[in-house]
Amino acid sequence: MEIQPIARIRSDFMEKFGIPRQSGLVEALRSQVIFEPSYRSREAVRGLEDFSHIWLIWEFSQARREGWSPTVRPPRLGGNRRVGVFASRSPFRPNSLGLSVVRLEQVELSASLGPVLHVAGADLLDGTPIYDVKPYVPYADAISGASGGFAGQVERRRLEVVCPPALLARLPEEKREALLGVLAQDPRPSYQDDPERVYGMCFAGAQIRFTVEEEVLSVTEIEPDS
């Protein structure tokens, strides 16, 4: 079976570093689903605006590998414990497909792009190919009392983010809450904990640099790309 992308996402992440590890963790993130020319049909999204959330089925397009491994090291377990690939959401899979639920804010009917889906909380790299869009159906998709396995046993870490107002002002106002939310999720690899190290990430067209000491992340530089 051959499948083709039906759309691509437009997001503020130009590189993998810094992307939240799951969808919905940073609601302030805003993205757009842009359909490929062959799928720019208004009829294809008729009724979608009645749903609050949608599923995106997409590809880990920067994680393609020859062959596969039956076990992986999830970052949530510190990167030092192996579990089965099918017991994880690792990008390194036999078929590099990802699944994200996002909030649907608007279905825009653009004269040049056809239907454009405005979504919140996406965890996708800019340009990620999307293979399908499905409505989130609460009565079937939300399972009361479901077990989260190891993912539910490890406490989710949030950092205190310190960013001088003068630096934050270098970003467009509508991007600031999202940046602070991304940083609070601790974008570092779980095995790195060096308070002297300066980390860097690209977000919303700007280079962000920061340090982390214990539970405090301090932004040291925000440099918009020229």
Coordinates of N, CA, C and O in Angstrom, one line a residue, residues 37-196:
P37 N -2.2 20.6 -2.9 CA -3.1 21.1 -3.9 C -4.2 20.1 -4.3 O -5.4 20.5 -4.5
S38 N -3.9 18.8 -4.3 CA -4.9 17.8 -4.8 C -6.0 17.6 -3.7 O -7.1 17.0 -4.1
Y39 N -5.8 18.1 -2.5 CA -6.8 17.9 -1.5 C -7.4 19.2 -0.9 O -8.0 19.2 0.1
R40 N -7.3 20.2 -1.7 CA -7.9 21.5 -1.3 C -9.3 21.6 -1.6 O -9.7 22.5 -2.5
S41 N -10.1 20.8 -1.0 CA -11.5 20.7 -1.3 C -12.3 21.2 -0.1 O -12.2 20.7 1.0
R42 N -13.2 22.1 -0.3 CA -14.1 22.6 0.8 C -15.0 21.5 1.3 O -15.3 21.4 2.4
E43 N -15.4 20.7 0.3 CA -16.3 19.6 0.7 C -15.7 18.6 1.6 O -16.4 17.9 2.4
A44 N -14.4 18.4 1.5 CA -13.7 17.4 2.3 C -13.6 17.7 3.8 O -13.4 16.9 4.6
V45 N -13.9 19.0 4.1 CA -13.8 19.4 5.6 C -15.2 19.8 6.0 O -15.4 20.4 7.1
R46 N -16.2 19.6 5.2 CA -17.6 20.0 5.6 C -18.0 19.3 6.9 O -17.9 18.1 7.1
G47 N -18.4 20.1 7.9 CA -18.8 19.5 9.2 C -17.6 19.4 10.2 O -17.9 19.2 11.4
L48 N -16.4 19.6 9.8 CA -15.3 19.5 10.7 C -15.3 20.6 11.8 O -14.8 20.4 12.9
E49 N -15.8 21.7 11.4 CA -15.8 22.9 12.4 C -16.7 22.6 13.6 O -16.6 23.3 14.6
D50 N -17.5 21.5 13.6 CA -18.3 21.2 14.7 C -17.6 20.4 15.8 O -18.1 20.2 16.9
F51 N -16.4 20.0 15.5 CA -15.5 19.3 16.5 C -14.5 20.2 17.1 O -14.0 21.1 16.5
S52 N -14.3 20.0 18.4 CA -13.4 20.9 19.1 C -11.9 20.4 18.9 O -11.0 21.2 19.0
H53 N -11.7 19.1 18.7 CA -10.4 18.6 18.5 C -10.3 17.6 17.3 O -11.3 17.0 16.9
I54 N -9.1 17.4 16.8 CA -8.9 16.5 15.7 C -7.6 15.7 15.9 O -6.7 16.1 16.7
W55 N -7.6 14.5 15.3 CA -6.4 13.7 15.3 C -5.6 14.0 14.0 O -6.2 14.1 12.9
L56 N -4.3 14.1 14.1 CA -3.4 14.2 13.0 C -2.6 13.0 12.9 O -1.9 12.6 13.9
I57 N -2.5 12.3 11.8 CA -1.7 11.2 11.5 C -0.6 11.7 10.6 O -0.9 12.1 9.5
W58 N 0.7 11.6 11.0 CA 1.8 12.3 10.3 C 3.0 11.4 10.3 O 3.1 10.3 10.9
E59 N 4.1 11.9 9.7 CA 5.3 11.2 9.6 C 6.4 11.9 10.3 O 6.6 13.1 10.2
F60 N 7.2 11.1 11.1 CA 8.5 11.6 11.6 C 9.5 11.7 10.5 O 10.4 10.8 10.3
S61 N 9.4 12.7 9.7 CA 10.1 12.8 8.4 C 11.6 13.0 8.6 O 12.3 12.8 7.7
Q62 N 12.0 13.4 9.8 CA 13.5 13.5 10.0 C 14.0 12.4 10.9 O 15.1 12.4 11.4
A63 N 13.2 11.3 11.0 CA 13.7 10.1 11.8 C 13.7 8.9 10.9 O 13.6 7.8 11.4
R64 N 13.8 9.0 9.6 CA 13.8 7.8 8.7 C 15.1 7.1 8.9 O 16.1 7.7 8.9
R65 N 15.0 5.8 9.0 CA 16.2 4.9 9.1 C 16.0 3.6 8.3 O 14.9 3.2 8.0
E66 N 17.1 3.1 7.9 CA 17.1 1.8 7.3 C 17.0 0.7 8.5 O 17.8 0.7 9.4
G67 N 16.1 -0.2 8.4 CA 15.9 -1.2 9.4 C 15.2 -0.6 10.6 O 14.8 0.6 10.7
W68 N 15.1 -1.4 11.7 CA 14.4 -0.9 12.9 C 14.9 -1.8 14.1 O 15.5 -2.8 13.9
S69 N 14.7 -1.3 15.3 CA 15.1 -2.0 16.5 C 13.8 -2.3 17.3 O 12.9 -1.5 17.4
P70 N 13.8 -3.5 17.9 CA 12.6 -3.9 18.6 C 12.5 -3.2 20.0 O 11.4 -3.2 20.6
T71 N 13.6 -2.5 20.4 CA 13.5 -1.8 21.7 C 14.1 -0.4 21.5 O 14.9 -0.1 20.6
V72 N 13.6 0.5 22.4 CA 14.1 1.9 22.3 C 14.3 2.4 23.8 O 13.9 1.7 24.7
R73 N 14.9 3.6 23.9 CA 15.1 4.2 25.2 C 14.3 5.5 25.3 O 14.7 6.5 24.9
P74 N 13.1 5.4 25.9 CA 12.3 6.6 26.0 C 12.9 7.7 26.9 O 13.4 7.4 28.0
P75 N 12.9 8.9 26.4 CA 13.4 10.0 27.2 C 12.7 10.1 28.6 O 13.3 10.5 29.6
R76 N 11.4 9.7 28.7 CA 10.7 9.8 29.9 C 11.3 8.9 31.0 O 11.0 9.1 32.2
L77 N 12.0 7.9 30.6 CA 12.7 7.0 31.5 C 14.2 7.3 31.7 O 15.0 6.5 32.1
G78 N 14.5 8.6 31.3 CA 15.9 9.0 31.5 C 16.9 8.5 30.4 O 18.1 8.8 30.4
G79 N 16.4 7.9 29.4 CA 17.2 7.4 28.3 C 18.1 6.3 28.6 O 19.0 5.9 27.8
N80 N 17.9 5.6 29.8 CA 18.8 4.5 30.2 C 18.1 3.2 30.5 O 18.6 2.3 31.0
R81 N 16.8 3.2 30.1 CA 16.0 1.9 30.2 C 15.3 1.6 28.9 O 14.7 2.5 28.3
R82 N 15.4 0.4 28.5 CA 14.8 0.0 27.2 C 13.4 -0.6 27.4 O 13.1 -1.3 28.4
V83 N 12.5 -0.3 26.5 CA 11.2 -0.9 26.4 C 11.0 -1.2 25.0 O 11.7 -0.8 24.1
G84 N 9.9 -2.0 24.7 CA 9.6 -2.4 23.4 C 9.2 -1.2 22.6 O 8.5 -0.3 23.1
V85 N 9.5 -1.1 21.3 CA 9.2 0.0 20.5 C 7.7 0.2 20.4 O 7.2 1.3 20.3
F86 N 6.9 -0.9 20.5 CA 5.4 -0.8 20.4 C 4.8 -0.4 21.8 O 3.6 -0.2 21.9
A87 N 5.7 -0.3 22.8 CA 5.2 0.2 24.1 C 5.7 1.6 24.3 O 5.7 2.2 25.4
S88 N 6.1 2.3 23.2 CA 6.6 3.7 23.3 C 6.0 4.5 22.1 O 5.3 4.0 21.2
R89 N 6.3 5.8 22.2 CA 5.9 6.7 21.1 C 7.2 7.2 20.4 O 7.2 8.3 19.8
S90 N 8.2 6.4 20.5 CA 9.5 6.8 19.8 C 9.3 7.0 18.3 O 8.5 6.3 17.7
P91 N 10.0 8.0 17.8 CA 10.0 8.2 16.3 C 10.6 7.1 15.5 O 10.4 7.0 14.3
F92 N 11.4 6.3 16.2 CA 12.2 5.3 15.4 C 11.4 4.0 15.4 O 11.6 3.1 16.3
R93 N 10.5 3.8 14.4 CA 9.6 2.7 14.4 C 9.7 2.1 13.0 O 10.2 2.7 12.0
P94 N 9.1 0.9 12.8 CA 9.1 0.3 11.5 C 8.5 1.1 10.4 O 9.0 1.3 9.3
N95 N 7.4 1.8 10.8 CA 6.8 2.8 10.0 C 6.8 4.1 10.8 O 6.1 4.1 11.9
S96 N 7.4 5.1 10.3 CA 7.7 6.3 11.2 C 6.4 7.2 11.2 O 6.5 8.4 10.8
L97 N 5.3 6.7 11.7 CA 4.1 7.4 11.8 C 3.9 8.0 13.2 O 4.2 7.3 14.2
G98 N 3.4 9.2 13.3 CA 3.1 9.8 14.6 C 1.6 10.1 14.7 O 0.9 10.2 13.7
L99 N 1.1 10.3 15.9 CA -0.3 10.5 16.1 C -0.4 11.6 17.2 O 0.1 11.5 18.2
S100 N -1.2 12.7 16.8 CA -1.3 13.8 17.7 C -2.8 14.3 17.7 O -3.4 14.3 16.7
V101 N -3.3 14.6 18.9 CA -4.6 15.2 19.0 C -4.4 16.7 19.3 O -3.6 17.1 20.2
V102 N -5.0 17.6 18.6 CA -4.9 19.0 18.7 C -6.2 19.7 18.8 O -7.2 19.1 18.3
R103 N -6.2 20.9 19.3 CA -7.5 21.6 19.4 C -7.7 22.3 18.1 O -6.8 23.0 17.6
L104 N -8.9 22.2 17.5 CA -9.2 22.9 16.2 C -9.9 24.2 16.6 O -10.9 24.3 17.1
E105 N -9.2 25.3 16.2 CA -9.6 26.6 16.5 C -10.5 27.2 15.4 O -11.4 28.0 15.7
Q106 N -10.2 26.9 14.2 CA -10.9 27.5 13.1 C -10.6 26.7 11.8 O -9.5 26.2 11.6
V107 N -11.6 26.6 11.0 CA -11.5 26.1 9.6 C -11.6 27.3 8.7 O -12.7 27.9 8.5
E108 N -10.5 27.8 8.2 CA -10.5 29.0 7.3 C -10.6 28.5 5.8 O -9.9 27.6 5.4
L109 N -11.4 29.2 5.1 CA -11.5 28.9 3.7 C -10.8 30.0 2.9 O -11.2 31.1 2.7
S110 N -9.5 29.6 2.5 CA -8.6 30.6 1.9 C -8.8 30.5 0.4 O -8.9 29.4 -0.2
A111 N -8.8 31.7 -0.3 CA -8.9 31.7 -1.7 C -7.7 31.1 -2.4 O -7.9 30.5 -3.5
S112 N -6.5 31.2 -1.8 CA -5.3 30.6 -2.5 C -5.0 29.2 -2.0 O -4.4 28.4 -2.7
L113 N -5.3 28.9 -0.7 CA -4.8 27.6 -0.1 C -6.0 26.6 0.1 O -5.7 25.5 0.6
G114 N -7.2 27.0 -0.2 CA -8.3 26.2 0.1 C -8.5 26.1 1.6 O -8.2 27.1 2.4
P115 N -9.1 25.0 2.2 CA -9.3 24.9 3.6 C -8.0 24.9 4.4 O -7.1 24.2 4.0
V116 N -7.9 25.8 5.4 CA -6.7 25.8 6.3 C -7.2 25.6 7.7 O -8.1 26.3 8.2
L117 N -6.6 24.6 8.3 CA -7.0 24.2 9.7 C -6.1 24.9 10.7 O -4.9 24.7 10.7
H118 N -6.7 25.8 11.5 CA -5.9 26.5 12.6 C -6.0 25.7 13.8 O -7.1 25.4 14.3
V119 N -4.9 25.2 14.4 CA -4.9 24.3 15.5 C -4.0 24.8 16.6 O -3.1 25.6 16.4
A120 N -4.3 24.3 17.8 CA -3.5 24.7 19.0 C -2.9 23.4 19.6 O -3.6 22.3 19.7
G121 N -1.7 23.5 20.2 CA -1.1 22.4 20.9 C -0.3 21.4 20.1 O 0.0 20.3 20.7
A122 N 0.0 21.6 18.9 CA 0.6 20.6 18.0 C 2.1 20.5 18.4 O 2.8 21.5 18.8
D123 N 2.6 19.3 18.3 CA 4.0 18.9 18.6 C 4.7 18.5 17.3 O 5.4 17.5 17.3
L124 N 4.6 19.3 16.3 CA 5.1 19.0 15.0 C 6.1 20.0 14.4 O 5.9 21.2 14.6
L125 N 7.1 19.5 13.8 CA 8.1 20.3 13.1 C 7.5 21.0 11.9 O 6.6 20.4 11.2
D126 N 7.9 22.2 11.6 CA 7.4 22.9 10.4 C 7.6 22.1 9.2 O 8.7 21.5 8.9
G127 N 6.6 21.9 8.4 CA 6.7 21.2 7.1 C 6.4 19.7 7.2 O 6.5 18.9 6.2
T128 N 6.1 19.2 8.5 CA 5.8 17.8 8.7 C 4.7 17.3 7.7 O 3.6 17.9 7.7
P129 N 4.9 16.2 7.0 CA 3.8 15.7 6.2 C 2.7 15.0 7.0 O 3.0 14.3 8.0
I130 N 1.5 15.3 6.7 CA 0.3 14.8 7.4 C -0.4 13.8 6.4 O -0.7 14.2 5.3
Y131 N -0.7 12.6 6.9 CA -1.3 11.6 6.1 C -2.8 11.5 6.2 O -3.5 11.0 5.4
D132 N -3.3 12.0 7.4 CA -4.8 11.9 7.5 C -5.2 12.9 8.7 O -4.4 13.2 9.5
V133 N -6.4 13.3 8.6 CA -7.1 14.1 9.6 C -8.4 13.5 10.0 O -9.2 13.1 9.1
K134 N -8.6 13.2 11.3 CA -9.8 12.6 11.8 C -10.4 13.4 12.9 O -9.6 13.9 13.7
P135 N -11.7 13.5 13.1 CA -12.3 14.2 14.2 C -12.0 13.4 15.5 O -12.1 12.1 15.5
Y136 N -11.8 14.1 16.6 CA -11.7 13.5 17.9 C -13.1 13.3 18.4 O -13.9 14.2 18.5
V137 N -13.5 12.1 18.8 CA -14.8 11.7 19.3 C -14.8 11.4 20.7 O -14.3 10.3 21.1
P138 N -15.2 12.2 21.6 CA -15.0 12.0 23.1 C -15.6 10.7 23.6 O -14.9 10.1 24.4
Y139 N -16.7 10.3 23.1 CA -17.3 9.1 23.7 C -16.5 7.8 23.4 O -16.6 6.8 24.2
A140 N -15.7 7.9 22.3 CA -14.9 6.7 22.0 C -13.5 6.9 22.3 O -12.7 5.9 22.6
D141 N -13.0 8.1 22.2 CA -11.5 8.4 22.2 C -11.0 8.7 23.6 O -9.8 8.6 23.9
A142 N -11.9 9.0 24.6 CA -11.5 9.3 25.9 C -12.0 8.1 26.8 O -13.1 7.8 27.0
I143 N -11.0 7.4 27.3 CA -11.2 6.1 28.0 C -11.1 6.4 29.5 O -9.9 6.6 30.0
S144 N -12.1 6.4 30.3 CA -12.1 6.6 31.7 C -11.3 5.5 32.4 O -11.6 4.3 32.1
G145 N -10.4 5.8 33.3 CA -9.6 4.8 34.0 C -8.5 4.1 33.3 O -8.0 3.1 33.7
A146 N -8.2 4.6 32.1 CA -7.1 3.9 31.3 C -5.8 4.0 32.0 O -5.5 5.0 32.7
S147 N -4.9 3.0 31.8 CA -3.6 3.0 32.4 C -2.6 3.6 31.5 O -2.6 3.3 30.3
G148 N -1.7 4.4 32.0 CA -0.7 5.0 31.2 C 0.7 4.4 31.2 O 1.7 4.9 30.7
G149 N 0.8 3.1 31.7 CA 2.0 2.4 31.7 C 3.1 3.2 32.4 O 2.9 4.0 33.3
F150 N 4.4 3.1 31.9 CA 5.5 3.8 32.5 C 5.3 5.3 32.3 O 5.8 6.1 33.1
A151 N 4.6 5.8 31.3 CA 4.4 7.2 31.1 C 3.6 7.9 32.2 O 3.8 9.0 32.5
G152 N 2.7 7.1 32.8 CA 2.0 7.6 33.9 C 2.6 7.5 35.2 O 2.1 8.0 36.2
Q153 N 3.7 6.8 35.3 CA 4.4 6.5 36.6 C 5.5 7.5 36.8 O 6.0 7.6 37.9
V154 N 6.0 8.2 35.8 CA 7.1 9.2 35.9 C 6.5 10.6 36.0 O 5.7 11.0 35.2
E155 N 6.9 11.3 37.0 CA 6.4 12.6 37.2 C 6.8 13.6 36.1 O 8.0 13.6 35.7
R156 N 5.8 14.3 35.6 CA 6.1 15.3 34.5 C 6.8 16.5 35.1 O 6.3 17.1 36.1
R157 N 7.9 16.9 34.6 CA 8.7 18.0 35.1 C 8.4 19.3 34.5 O 8.3 19.4 33.3
R158 N 8.1 20.4 35.3 CA 7.9 21.7 34.8 C 8.9 22.6 35.5 O 9.1 22.6 36.7
L159 N 9.6 23.4 34.7 CA 10.6 24.3 35.2 C 10.0 25.7 35.4 O 9.1 26.1 34.8
E160 N 10.6 26.4 36.4 CA 10.3 27.9 36.5 C 11.2 28.6 35.4 O 12.4 28.4 35.3
V161 N 10.5 29.4 34.6 CA 11.2 30.1 33.5 C 11.4 31.6 33.9 O 10.4 32.3 34.2
V162 N 12.7 32.0 33.9 CA 13.0 33.4 34.1 C 13.5 34.0 32.8 O 14.5 33.6 32.3
C163 N 12.7 35.0 32.3 CA 13.1 35.7 31.1 C 12.9 37.2 31.3 O 11.8 37.6 31.5
P164 N 14.0 37.9 31.2 CA 13.9 39.4 31.3 C 12.9 40.0 30.3 O 12.9 39.6 29.1
P165 N 12.1 40.9 30.7 CA 11.0 41.4 29.9 C 11.7 42.0 28.6 O 11.0 42.0 27.5
A166 N 12.8 42.6 28.7 CA 13.5 43.2 27.5 C 13.8 42.2 26.4 O 13.7 42.5 25.2
L167 N 14.2 41.0 26.9 CA 14.4 39.9 25.9 C 13.1 39.4 25.3 O 13.0 39.2 24.1
L168 N 12.1 39.2 26.2 CA 10.9 38.6 25.7 C 10.2 39.5 24.7 O 9.6 39.1 23.7
A169 N 10.5 40.8 24.8 CA 9.9 41.8 23.9 C 10.4 41.7 22.5 O 9.9 42.3 21.6
R170 N 11.5 40.9 22.3 CA 12.1 40.8 21.0 C 11.2 39.8 20.2 O 11.5 39.7 19.0
L171 N 10.3 39.1 20.8 CA 9.4 38.2 20.1 C 8.1 38.9 19.9 O 7.7 39.7 20.7
P172 N 7.4 38.5 18.8 CA 6.1 39.1 18.6 C 5.2 38.7 19.8 O 5.3 37.6 20.4
E173 N 4.3 39.6 20.2 CA 3.6 39.4 21.4 C 2.8 38.1 21.4 O 2.7 37.4 22.4
E174 N 2.2 37.7 20.2 CA 1.4 36.5 20.2 C 2.2 35.2 20.3 O 1.7 34.1 20.4
K175 N 3.6 35.3 20.3 CA 4.4 34.1 20.4 C 5.0 33.9 21.8 O 5.6 32.9 22.1
R176 N 4.9 34.9 22.6 CA 5.6 34.9 23.9 C 5.1 33.8 24.9 O 5.9 33.1 25.5
E177 N 3.8 33.7 25.0 CA 3.2 32.7 25.9 C 3.6 31.3 25.5 O 3.9 30.4 26.3
A178 N 3.6 31.1 24.2 CA 4.0 29.8 23.7 C 5.4 29.4 24.0 O 5.7 28.3 24.4
L179 N 6.3 30.4 23.8 CA 7.7 30.2 24.1 C 7.9 29.8 25.6 O 8.6 28.8 25.9
L180 N 7.3 30.6 26.5 CA 7.5 30.3 27.9 C 6.9 28.9 28.2 O 7.5 28.2 29.1
G181 N 5.8 28.5 27.6 CA 5.3 27.2 27.8 C 6.2 26.1 27.3 O 6.3 25.1 28.0
V182 N 6.8 26.3 26.2 CA 7.8 25.3 25.6 C 9.0 25.2 26.6 O 9.4 24.0 26.9
L183 N 9.5 26.3 27.0 CA 10.7 26.2 27.9 C 10.3 25.6 29.3 O 11.2 24.8 29.8
A184 N 9.1 25.8 29.8 CA 8.7 25.2 31.0 C 8.7 23.7 31.0 O 8.8 23.0 32.0
Q185 N 8.5 23.1 29.8 CA 8.5 21.7 29.6 C 9.9 21.1 29.7 O 10.0 19.8 29.7
D186 N 10.9 21.9 29.8 CA 12.3 21.4 29.8 C 12.7 20.7 28.5 O 12.6 19.5 28.4
P187 N 13.1 21.5 27.5 CA 13.4 20.9 26.2 C 14.7 20.1 26.1 O 15.0 19.5 25.1
R188 N 15.5 20.1 27.2 CA 16.8 19.4 27.2 C 16.6 17.9 27.1 O 15.6 17.4 27.6
P189 N 17.6 17.2 26.5 CA 17.6 15.8 26.7 C 17.6 15.4 28.1 O 18.3 16.1 28.9
S190 N 17.0 14.3 28.5 CA 16.8 14.0 29.9 C 18.2 13.6 30.6 O 18.3 13.7 31.8
Y191 N 19.1 13.2 29.8 CA 20.4 12.8 30.3 C 21.4 14.0 30.5 O 22.5 13.9 30.9
Q192 N 21.0 15.2 30.1 CA 21.9 16.4 30.2 C 21.4 17.3 31.4 O 20.2 17.7 31.5
D193 N 22.3 17.6 32.3 CA 22.0 18.4 33.5 C 23.2 19.1 33.9 O 23.7 19.0 35.0
D194 N 23.7 20.0 33.0 CA 24.9 20.8 33.3 C 24.5 22.2 33.4 O 24.1 22.9 32.5
P195 N 24.6 22.8 34.6 CA 24.2 24.2 34.9 C 25.0 25.2 34.1 O 24.6 26.4 34.0
E196 N 26.2 24.8 33.7 CA 27.1 25.7 33.0 C 26.8 25.8 31.5 O 27.3 26.7 30.8

